[in-house]
Coordinates of C-alpha atoms in Angstrom, one line a residue:
M7 CA -11.8 23.7 -35.7
S8 CA -14.6 22.9 -37.0
S9 CA -15.0 19.0 -38.4
N10 CA -13.8 18.4 -41.8
T11 CA -14.9 15.0 -41.9
H12 CA -17.7 12.9 -40.6
S13 CA -18.8 9.0 -40.6
S14 CA -22.3 8.1 -39.8
Y15 CA -23.1 5.1 -37.5
D16 CA -26.8 3.5 -36.1
I17 CA -25.0 4.3 -32.7
I18 CA -21.7 5.8 -31.1
I19 CA -20.4 4.7 -27.8
V20 CA -18.1 6.3 -26.2
G21 CA -15.9 4.4 -23.4
A22 CA -14.0 0.8 -24.6
G23 CA -14.1 0.0 -20.5
I24 CA -16.2 -3.0 -19.5
A25 CA -19.3 -1.2 -20.3
G26 CA -18.8 -0.2 -23.5
S27 CA -16.7 -3.1 -25.1
A28 CA -19.0 -5.2 -23.8
L29 CA -22.2 -2.9 -25.3
A30 CA -20.3 -3.1 -28.9
H31 CA -20.3 -6.2 -28.8
A32 CA -23.7 -7.1 -28.0
L33 CA -25.6 -5.0 -29.4
S34 CA -24.1 -6.8 -32.6
T35 CA -24.6 -9.8 -32.3
A36 CA -28.2 -9.8 -30.2
A37 CA -30.6 -11.7 -31.9
T38 CA -33.3 -9.9 -33.4
T39 CA -36.0 -9.7 -36.3
S40 CA -37.1 -5.9 -36.5
R41 CA -34.1 -5.3 -38.5
A42 CA -32.4 -6.6 -42.0
A43 CA -28.4 -5.9 -41.5
P44 CA -26.4 -5.9 -38.0
L45 CA -26.0 -2.5 -36.5
R46 CA -23.6 -0.1 -37.2
I47 CA -21.6 0.4 -34.4
A48 CA -18.7 3.1 -33.7
L49 CA -16.8 2.3 -30.2
L50 CA -14.4 5.6 -29.6
E51 CA -12.1 5.1 -27.1
R52 CA -9.4 8.1 -26.7
S53 CA -6.4 5.7 -25.6
L54 CA -6.5 1.7 -26.8
S55 CA -3.3 0.4 -24.5
E56 CA -3.7 -1.8 -22.3
P57 CA -5.3 0.7 -19.3
D58 CA -3.5 0.1 -16.0
R59 CA -5.7 0.7 -12.6
I60 CA -5.8 -0.2 -9.4
V61 CA -9.7 -1.5 -9.5
G62 CA -11.8 -3.1 -11.3
E63 CA -9.5 -6.3 -10.7
L64 CA -12.2 -8.5 -9.0
L65 CA -15.5 -10.5 -11.1
Q66 CA -17.9 -11.8 -8.5
P67 CA -19.9 -14.9 -10.1
G68 CA -22.4 -13.2 -11.0
G69 CA -20.4 -10.8 -13.4
V70 CA -18.9 -14.3 -14.2
A71 CA -22.4 -15.3 -15.4
A72 CA -23.0 -11.8 -17.0
L73 CA -20.2 -12.7 -19.7
R74 CA -21.2 -16.3 -20.1
S75 CA -24.8 -14.4 -20.6
L76 CA -22.7 -12.2 -23.8
G77 CA -21.1 -14.8 -25.0
I78 CA -17.4 -13.5 -23.5
A79 CA -16.8 -15.6 -21.2
A80 CA -13.6 -16.1 -23.0
A81 CA -12.5 -13.0 -22.1
L82 CA -11.1 -14.4 -18.9
D83 CA -8.5 -16.6 -20.6
G84 CA -4.7 -15.7 -21.4
I85 CA -4.7 -13.7 -18.3
D86 CA -3.4 -15.5 -15.7
A87 CA -6.7 -15.0 -14.3
I88 CA -6.9 -16.4 -10.6
P89 CA -9.4 -17.9 -9.7
V90 CA -11.8 -16.5 -6.2
H91 CA -14.1 -19.0 -4.0
G92 CA -15.0 -16.3 -1.6
Y93 CA -13.6 -14.0 1.5
A94 CA -12.1 -14.4 4.6
V95 CA -13.0 -11.4 7.1
L96 CA -9.9 -10.7 9.4
D97 CA -10.4 -8.8 12.9
A98 CA -8.2 -8.7 15.3
G99 CA -6.1 -11.8 15.1
Q100 CA -9.5 -13.6 14.3
T101 CA -10.5 -15.2 10.7
V102 CA -13.7 -16.3 9.5
H103 CA -14.4 -17.9 6.4
I104 CA -17.3 -16.8 3.8
P105 CA -17.2 -18.8 1.0
Y106 CA -19.3 -18.6 -2.0
P107 CA -22.0 -20.5 -2.2
S108 CA -22.3 -23.9 -4.6
R109 CA -19.4 -23.7 -5.0
A110 CA -19.4 -20.5 -7.3
Q111 CA -16.4 -18.9 -8.5
G112 CA -15.4 -15.2 -9.4
R113 CA -11.9 -14.1 -10.6
S114 CA -9.3 -11.7 -10.0
F115 CA -6.7 -10.5 -13.0
H116 CA -5.3 -7.7 -14.1
H117 CA -7.7 -5.2 -15.0
G118 CA -5.5 -3.7 -18.0
R119 CA -5.7 -7.3 -19.8
F120 CA -9.4 -8.1 -18.7
I121 CA -10.0 -4.6 -21.2
Q122 CA -7.9 -5.9 -23.8
N123 CA -9.9 -9.0 -23.9
L124 CA -12.9 -7.3 -24.6
R125 CA -11.8 -4.9 -26.9
A126 CA -10.8 -7.4 -29.2
C127 CA -14.8 -9.2 -28.6
A128 CA -15.2 -6.1 -29.2
R129 CA -13.7 -5.2 -32.8
A130 CA -14.6 -8.9 -33.6
A131 CA -18.0 -8.4 -33.9
P132 CA -20.0 -7.5 -37.0
G133 CA -20.9 -3.8 -37.7
V134 CA -18.2 -2.5 -34.5
D135 CA -15.5 -0.3 -35.7
V136 CA -13.4 0.2 -32.6
L137 CA -11.5 3.4 -32.8
E138 CA -8.8 5.0 -31.0
A139 CA -10.2 9.1 -30.8
T140 CA -10.9 11.4 -27.9
V141 CA -14.5 12.4 -28.0
T142 CA -14.7 16.7 -27.3
D143 CA -18.1 17.2 -27.8
L144 CA -21.7 16.2 -28.5
I145 CA -23.1 17.2 -31.5
E146 CA -26.7 18.8 -30.5
C147 CA -29.8 19.5 -33.3
P148 CA -29.3 23.0 -33.0
L149 CA -33.6 23.3 -32.8
T150 CA -34.1 20.5 -31.0
R151 CA -31.4 20.2 -29.1
R152 CA -31.2 16.5 -29.7
V153 CA -28.2 15.0 -29.4
V154 CA -27.0 13.2 -32.9
G155 CA -24.0 12.3 -32.6
V156 CA -20.3 13.4 -31.6
Q157 CA -16.7 15.7 -32.3
A158 CA -13.9 13.7 -32.0
R159 CA -10.2 14.3 -32.6
R160 CA -8.0 11.2 -33.5
D161 CA -4.9 10.3 -32.3
G162 CA -2.1 12.0 -34.2
A163 CA -4.7 14.9 -35.9
A164 CA -3.2 17.9 -33.9
H165 CA -6.2 20.4 -34.6
D166 CA -8.8 18.8 -36.7
K167 CA -12.1 17.0 -35.1
E168 CA -14.0 14.6 -37.0
A169 CA -17.9 14.8 -36.7
F170 CA -19.4 11.3 -36.1
Y171 CA -23.0 10.6 -36.1
A172 CA -25.5 8.0 -35.4
D173 CA -29.1 8.0 -34.1
L174 CA -28.7 6.8 -30.8
V175 CA -25.4 7.9 -29.0
V176 CA -24.3 6.1 -25.4
I177 CA -21.7 7.7 -22.8
A178 CA -19.7 4.8 -20.5
D179 CA -16.5 6.8 -20.1
G180 CA -16.5 5.9 -16.6
C181 CA -16.1 7.5 -13.2
F182 CA -14.6 10.8 -14.8
S183 CA -17.3 11.4 -17.2
N184 CA -16.4 14.1 -19.2
F185 CA -20.3 14.7 -20.4
R186 CA -21.9 13.2 -17.0
T187 CA -23.1 16.8 -16.7
A188 CA -24.7 17.7 -20.0
V189 CA -26.9 14.3 -20.6
M190 CA -28.0 14.9 -16.7
A191 CA -28.5 19.2 -17.9
C192 CA -32.4 18.6 -17.6
N193 CA -32.5 17.1 -13.8
N194 CA -32.7 19.3 -11.8
N195 CA -31.1 17.0 -8.8
A196 CA -27.9 17.5 -7.7
L197 CA -26.7 14.2 -6.9
T198 CA -27.0 13.3 -10.5
N199 CA -23.9 15.4 -11.5
K200 CA -21.5 15.1 -9.0
P201 CA -20.7 11.6 -7.4
A202 CA -20.2 11.7 -3.5
V203 CA -16.5 11.4 -2.5
R204 CA -16.1 8.9 0.6
G205 CA -12.1 8.4 0.5
H206 CA -9.9 6.6 -1.2
F207 CA -8.4 3.9 -2.1
V208 CA -4.5 3.1 -1.9
G209 CA -3.2 0.3 -3.9
A210 CA 0.1 -1.3 -4.5
I211 CA 1.0 -4.6 -5.3
L212 CA 2.4 -6.8 -3.2
E213 CA 4.5 -9.8 -4.4
D214 CA 4.6 -13.6 -4.2
V215 CA 2.5 -13.6 -0.6
T216 CA 0.3 -16.3 0.7
L217 CA -3.5 -14.9 2.1
P218 CA -4.8 -16.0 4.9
I219 CA -7.0 -18.2 2.7
P220 CA -6.2 -18.8 -0.9
Q221 CA -8.3 -17.8 -3.5
H222 CA -10.4 -16.0 -1.5
G223 CA -10.6 -11.7 -1.2
T224 CA -9.0 -11.1 2.7
V225 CA -11.3 -8.0 4.4
A226 CA -9.2 -6.7 7.3
L227 CA -11.0 -5.1 9.8
I228 CA -8.5 -2.2 11.0
K229 CA -9.5 0.0 14.5
G230 CA -9.8 3.4 14.0
H231 CA -9.9 3.3 10.5
G232 CA -11.3 2.2 7.0
P233 CA -11.2 -1.8 5.8
V234 CA -8.3 -3.3 3.6
L235 CA -9.0 -5.7 1.0
I236 CA -6.5 -7.6 -0.6
Y237 CA -6.6 -10.1 -3.4
Q238 CA -4.7 -12.2 -5.6
I239 CA -4.3 -11.0 -9.6
G240 CA -2.2 -13.1 -10.9
E241 CA 0.7 -15.9 -10.3
H242 CA 2.5 -13.7 -8.7
D243 CA 1.0 -10.4 -7.4
T244 CA -1.9 -9.7 -4.6
R245 CA -3.3 -6.3 -4.8
I246 CA -4.0 -5.0 -1.5
L247 CA -6.2 -1.6 -1.7
I248 CA -6.0 0.5 1.6
D249 CA -9.0 3.0 2.6
V250 CA -8.0 6.4 3.2
K251 CA -10.4 8.3 4.4
N252 CA -10.9 12.1 3.7
P253 CA -8.1 14.3 4.4
V254 CA -6.4 12.2 2.9
P255 CA -3.0 12.1 5.2
S256 CA -0.3 14.4 3.2
D257 CA 1.9 11.4 4.1
L258 CA 0.5 8.2 3.2
K259 CA 3.1 5.7 3.6
N260 CA 4.0 6.9 6.9
H261 CA 0.3 6.3 7.7
I262 CA 0.4 2.8 6.3
L263 CA 3.2 2.0 8.1
T264 CA 2.4 3.7 11.4
N265 CA -1.6 3.0 11.9
V266 CA -2.6 -0.2 9.4
V267 CA 0.3 -2.6 8.9
P268 CA 0.6 -3.3 12.4
Q269 CA -3.0 -4.6 12.2
L270 CA -2.2 -6.5 9.5
P271 CA -1.1 -10.1 9.6
A272 CA 2.7 -10.7 10.4
S273 CA 2.9 -12.6 7.4
L274 CA 2.2 -9.8 4.9
H275 CA 4.4 -7.1 6.6
A276 CA 7.9 -7.9 4.7
A277 CA 5.8 -7.9 1.2
I278 CA 3.9 -4.4 1.9
H279 CA 7.5 -2.7 3.0
S280 CA 8.6 -3.8 -0.3
A281 CA 6.3 -2.6 -2.2
L282 CA 6.1 0.7 -0.3
S283 CA 9.8 1.4 -0.5
K284 CA 9.3 0.9 -4.6
D285 CA 6.1 1.5 -6.1
R286 CA 4.1 5.0 -6.1
L287 CA 1.4 4.7 -3.9
R288 CA -1.7 5.2 -5.9
R289 CA -5.2 5.9 -5.4
M290 CA -8.4 6.2 -6.8
P291 CA -11.8 7.9 -5.1
N292 CA -14.6 5.5 -3.1
S293 CA -17.9 7.0 -4.9
F294 CA -21.6 7.1 -4.6
L295 CA -23.7 8.1 -7.3
P296 CA -26.8 7.1 -7.6
P297 CA -29.2 5.8 -10.5
V298 CA -31.4 8.3 -11.7
E299 CA -33.9 7.7 -14.4
Q300 CA -32.9 8.5 -18.5
G301 CA -35.0 9.3 -21.2
G302 CA -38.2 11.3 -21.6
P303 CA -37.7 14.8 -19.5
H304 CA -34.9 13.7 -17.5
T305 CA -32.3 13.7 -19.8
K306 CA -31.2 15.2 -23.3
E307 CA -32.3 13.4 -26.4
G308 CA -30.4 10.7 -28.1
V309 CA -27.9 10.1 -25.7
I310 CA -27.4 7.8 -22.5
L311 CA -25.4 7.1 -19.8
L312 CA -24.5 3.6 -19.2
G313 CA -21.9 2.1 -16.3
D314 CA -19.9 4.8 -14.0
A315 CA -20.7 7.2 -16.0
W316 CA -23.6 7.2 -14.5
N317 CA -24.1 4.8 -11.4
M318 CA -21.4 4.2 -8.7
R319 CA -20.9 2.7 -5.7
H320 CA -18.9 1.8 -3.4
P321 CA -15.9 -0.4 -4.0
L322 CA -15.4 -2.5 -1.3
T323 CA -17.2 -5.0 -2.3
G324 CA -16.5 -5.7 -5.3
G325 CA -20.0 -5.1 -7.1
G326 CA -19.4 -2.4 -10.3
M327 CA -18.6 -4.8 -12.6
T328 CA -20.8 -7.4 -12.4
V329 CA -23.5 -4.5 -12.5
A330 CA -21.8 -3.0 -15.3
L331 CA -22.3 -6.5 -17.2
S332 CA -25.8 -7.6 -15.6
D333 CA -27.2 -3.8 -17.6
V334 CA -25.6 -4.4 -20.8
V335 CA -27.0 -8.4 -20.8
L336 CA -30.5 -5.9 -20.1
L337 CA -30.6 -3.4 -22.1
A338 CA -28.7 -4.6 -25.7
P339 CA -31.8 -6.9 -26.4
M340 CA -33.9 -3.9 -25.8
I341 CA -32.2 -1.4 -27.8
A342 CA -31.6 -4.0 -30.1
A343 CA -34.8 -5.1 -30.6
E344 CA -36.4 -1.3 -31.6
P345 CA -36.5 -0.7 -35.4
D346 CA -36.0 2.8 -35.2
L347 CA -33.6 4.2 -33.0
A348 CA -34.4 7.9 -34.2
D349 CA -37.8 7.3 -31.8
W350 CA -36.4 8.8 -28.3
H351 CA -40.5 8.1 -27.5
A352 CA -40.0 4.3 -28.1
L353 CA -36.4 5.0 -26.8
T354 CA -37.8 6.2 -23.1
D355 CA -39.5 3.4 -23.4
V356 CA -37.0 0.8 -23.3
L357 CA -34.9 3.3 -21.1
H358 CA -38.1 3.2 -18.5
R359 CA -38.1 -1.0 -18.7
W360 CA -34.3 -1.0 -18.0
H361 CA -34.3 1.1 -15.2
W362 CA -36.1 -1.0 -13.4
A363 CA -35.3 -4.5 -14.7
R364 CA -32.3 -3.6 -13.4
K365 CA -33.5 -2.8 -9.8
P366 CA -33.1 -6.2 -8.1
L367 CA -28.8 -6.9 -8.6
A368 CA -28.4 -3.1 -8.9
S369 CA -30.1 -1.9 -5.7
T370 CA -28.7 -4.9 -3.9
I371 CA -25.0 -4.3 -4.9
N372 CA -25.2 -0.9 -4.2
I373 CA -27.1 -0.4 -0.9
L374 CA -25.1 -3.3 0.7
S375 CA -21.6 -1.2 -1.0
V376 CA -21.9 2.0 1.0
A377 CA -23.6 0.2 3.8
L378 CA -21.0 -2.9 4.4
Y379 CA -18.1 0.3 4.0
D380 CA -20.1 2.0 6.9
L381 CA -19.7 -0.8 9.3
F382 CA -17.0 -2.1 8.5
S383 CA -15.4 2.2 8.6
A384 CA -16.8 2.5 12.1
D385 CA -16.5 5.7 13.3
D386 CA -18.7 6.0 16.2
E387 CA -19.6 4.3 19.0
S388 CA -23.1 3.1 17.1
L389 CA -21.4 1.8 14.1
A390 CA -18.4 0.1 15.9
V391 CA -21.2 -2.4 17.6
L392 CA -22.5 -2.8 14.2
R393 CA -19.0 -3.7 13.1
T394 CA -19.0 -5.7 16.4
G395 CA -22.0 -7.3 15.3
C396 CA -21.7 -7.7 12.0
F397 CA -19.0 -10.4 12.6
K398 CA -20.4 -12.2 15.1
Y399 CA -23.1 -13.0 12.5
F400 CA -20.6 -14.7 10.2
E401 CA -18.9 -16.4 12.9
R402 CA -22.7 -18.4 13.2
G403 CA -22.5 -19.8 10.3
G404 CA -25.3 -21.0 8.1
E405 CA -27.5 -19.1 6.4
C406 CA -25.8 -16.5 8.3
I407 CA -22.8 -16.5 5.9
R408 CA -24.8 -18.2 3.0
G409 CA -27.3 -15.2 2.5
P410 CA -25.2 -12.2 2.5
V411 CA -22.2 -13.8 0.6
S412 CA -24.9 -14.7 -1.5
L413 CA -26.4 -11.0 -2.3
L414 CA -22.7 -10.0 -2.5
A415 CA -21.6 -12.1 -5.1
G416 CA -24.4 -10.7 -7.7
L417 CA -26.3 -14.7 -7.2
A418 CA -29.5 -13.0 -5.0
P419 CA -30.6 -10.1 -6.8
D420 CA -33.4 -9.5 -3.5
P421 CA -33.8 -6.5 -1.7
V422 CA -36.1 -7.5 0.4
L423 CA -33.0 -10.7 1.3
L424 CA -30.8 -7.3 1.8
F425 CA -33.1 -5.7 4.4
I426 CA -34.2 -8.8 6.3
H427 CA -29.9 -9.6 7.1
F428 CA -29.4 -6.0 7.3
F429 CA -31.9 -5.8 10.7
S430 CA -30.6 -9.3 11.6
V431 CA -27.2 -7.8 12.3
A432 CA -28.0 -4.9 13.8
V433 CA -30.9 -6.8 16.1
Y434 CA -27.9 -9.7 16.8
S435 CA -25.8 -6.4 17.4
I436 CA -27.0 -5.6 20.4
W437 CA -27.7 -9.0 22.1
V438 CA -23.8 -9.2 21.3
L439 CA -23.8 -5.8 22.9
L440 CA -25.8 -6.8 26.0
A441 CA -25.4 -10.4 26.6
H442 CA -22.1 -11.3 25.4
P443 CA -18.9 -11.0 27.3
R444 CA -16.1 -9.1 26.7
Y445 CA -13.1 -7.6 27.3
V446 CA -12.5 -5.2 30.6
H447 CA -9.5 -3.7 32.6
A448 CA -10.3 -4.9 36.2
Q449 CA -8.6 -2.8 38.8
G450 CA -5.2 -4.0 39.6
R451 CA -4.6 -6.5 36.5
V452 CA -2.6 -5.7 33.9
K453 CA -4.5 -8.1 31.3
P454 CA -7.9 -7.3 30.3
K455 CA -10.3 -10.2 31.5
L456 CA -13.5 -11.0 29.5
A457 CA -17.0 -10.2 31.7
R458 CA -20.2 -9.7 31.2
P459 CA -22.3 -6.6 32.1
T460 CA -23.5 -5.2 35.2
P461 CA -26.5 -4.9 36.3
A462 CA -25.6 -0.7 37.1
E463 CA -24.2 -0.9 33.3
Y464 CA -27.5 -2.5 31.4
P465 CA -29.3 1.1 31.8
A466 CA -26.4 2.7 29.5
L467 CA -26.2 0.0 27.4
C468 CA -30.0 0.3 26.8
V469 CA -28.7 3.8 25.0
T470 CA -26.0 2.6 23.0
A471 CA -29.5 -0.7 21.7
V472 CA -31.6 2.3 21.0
Q473 CA -28.8 4.3 19.0
T474 CA -26.9 1.4 17.3
F475 CA -30.8 0.5 16.1
W476 CA -31.2 4.1 14.6
T477 CA -27.8 4.0 13.0
A478 CA -28.6 1.0 11.1
I479 CA -31.7 2.8 10.4
V480 CA -29.8 6.4 9.6
V481 CA -27.3 3.9 7.1
F482 CA -30.0 1.8 5.2
A483 CA -33.1 4.3 4.7
P484 CA -30.9 6.8 3.0
L485 CA -29.5 4.2 0.6
L486 CA -32.8 2.4 0.0
W487 CA -34.4 5.9 -1.1
T488 CA -31.9 6.4 -3.6
E489 CA -33.3 3.4 -5.4
I490 CA -37.0 3.2 -5.0
R491 CA -37.3 7.4 -5.6
W492 CA -39.1 7.0 -9.2
W493 CA -38.3 11.1 -10.1

């Protein structure tokens, strides 16, 4: 049914999640001399009740710094957030401690509580209307096809839709975006519209457990399966996320209890069994969606995508919120400085500058997330060599830890540094393959023993070494290409 009422704003933001709420606050408070009055912003969200998700619960130190830059660090207060000081990586009973550099801290928390605080910050900002309404359609000018607003249905309005008009519409409705395809309709690259799903994280909450290293994210490498991520999100609650590759087993609980739990620390077994017996297992897709430049001929006029609606990376490294908040830090002052938001040519220039300004941080986190997942979920011999080498690389300590964790934490936005460390891992993995002792089953012995490769083994090992380095290139190069392509 056609709209009976309408409202006009400068900017409409669809989705009051991480990116949408932060952008609404940032645009409202951005210092600018180009306009006499604050922007009028409508922040539309389908449901303003507290969301309940199993991801978006670990904010890296770079994300905490972005919150401070936006003036909304208080969103971390009063939600039972836990300081995070780094990571512990577990592999076959061995643990490597990977602390954040310079005593940097992240935060982990219940996702919904953090979102509610961000929405409260947006609601308190001048000129921002936070409205509960389900956006159903984009409104386009019949002559130019420019997006000039949205149609939405408020809660309780069974039939009538309301029209909201604005010079600029920002779509920040998350990984399951209803409007991604429509906005990117002008771009022929299928990667811009449909995320690649690598598998799923299956989540549960463990009660009153002690992690191998308290106040650290724990990554457990599971032989033959994907990694397990464990981190505390409250005084009594600890999140466990279990990577399950496609196709997802029909009996998830049995899969977890049979294949995963035996490889986790024994101290966690009772809590996992308890959680699986009384809670419903929930899952989220592990999606990858590379960013493509917006504006100009790339997308519809008058509308842009932000956050997971536009760019997603694997959640293993917990970098999604850091990228979204850092994007807002860069984009908000650029948009606020434009005197005429209806000037799509000027906004195209803004989007171009923002697209490349975000590259150092966003590309580093995007590439690292997928590359690290490929190593940690090794499903062939070459990747298994790289995974072993990566663990041994961390064991060296010093810069072998400080560099990679600075990249992961969002503190070192440097794709070149990522390239150096990734291929250092590849070379060191080959050294480990050729020179380090490994367990072998000797004839007449029940238990395996440590032994270095024999001369007779080296021809086959050299072939494996070449395949391993080639695999490293195959993993890294396509990810790098998705970030540096310019069309």
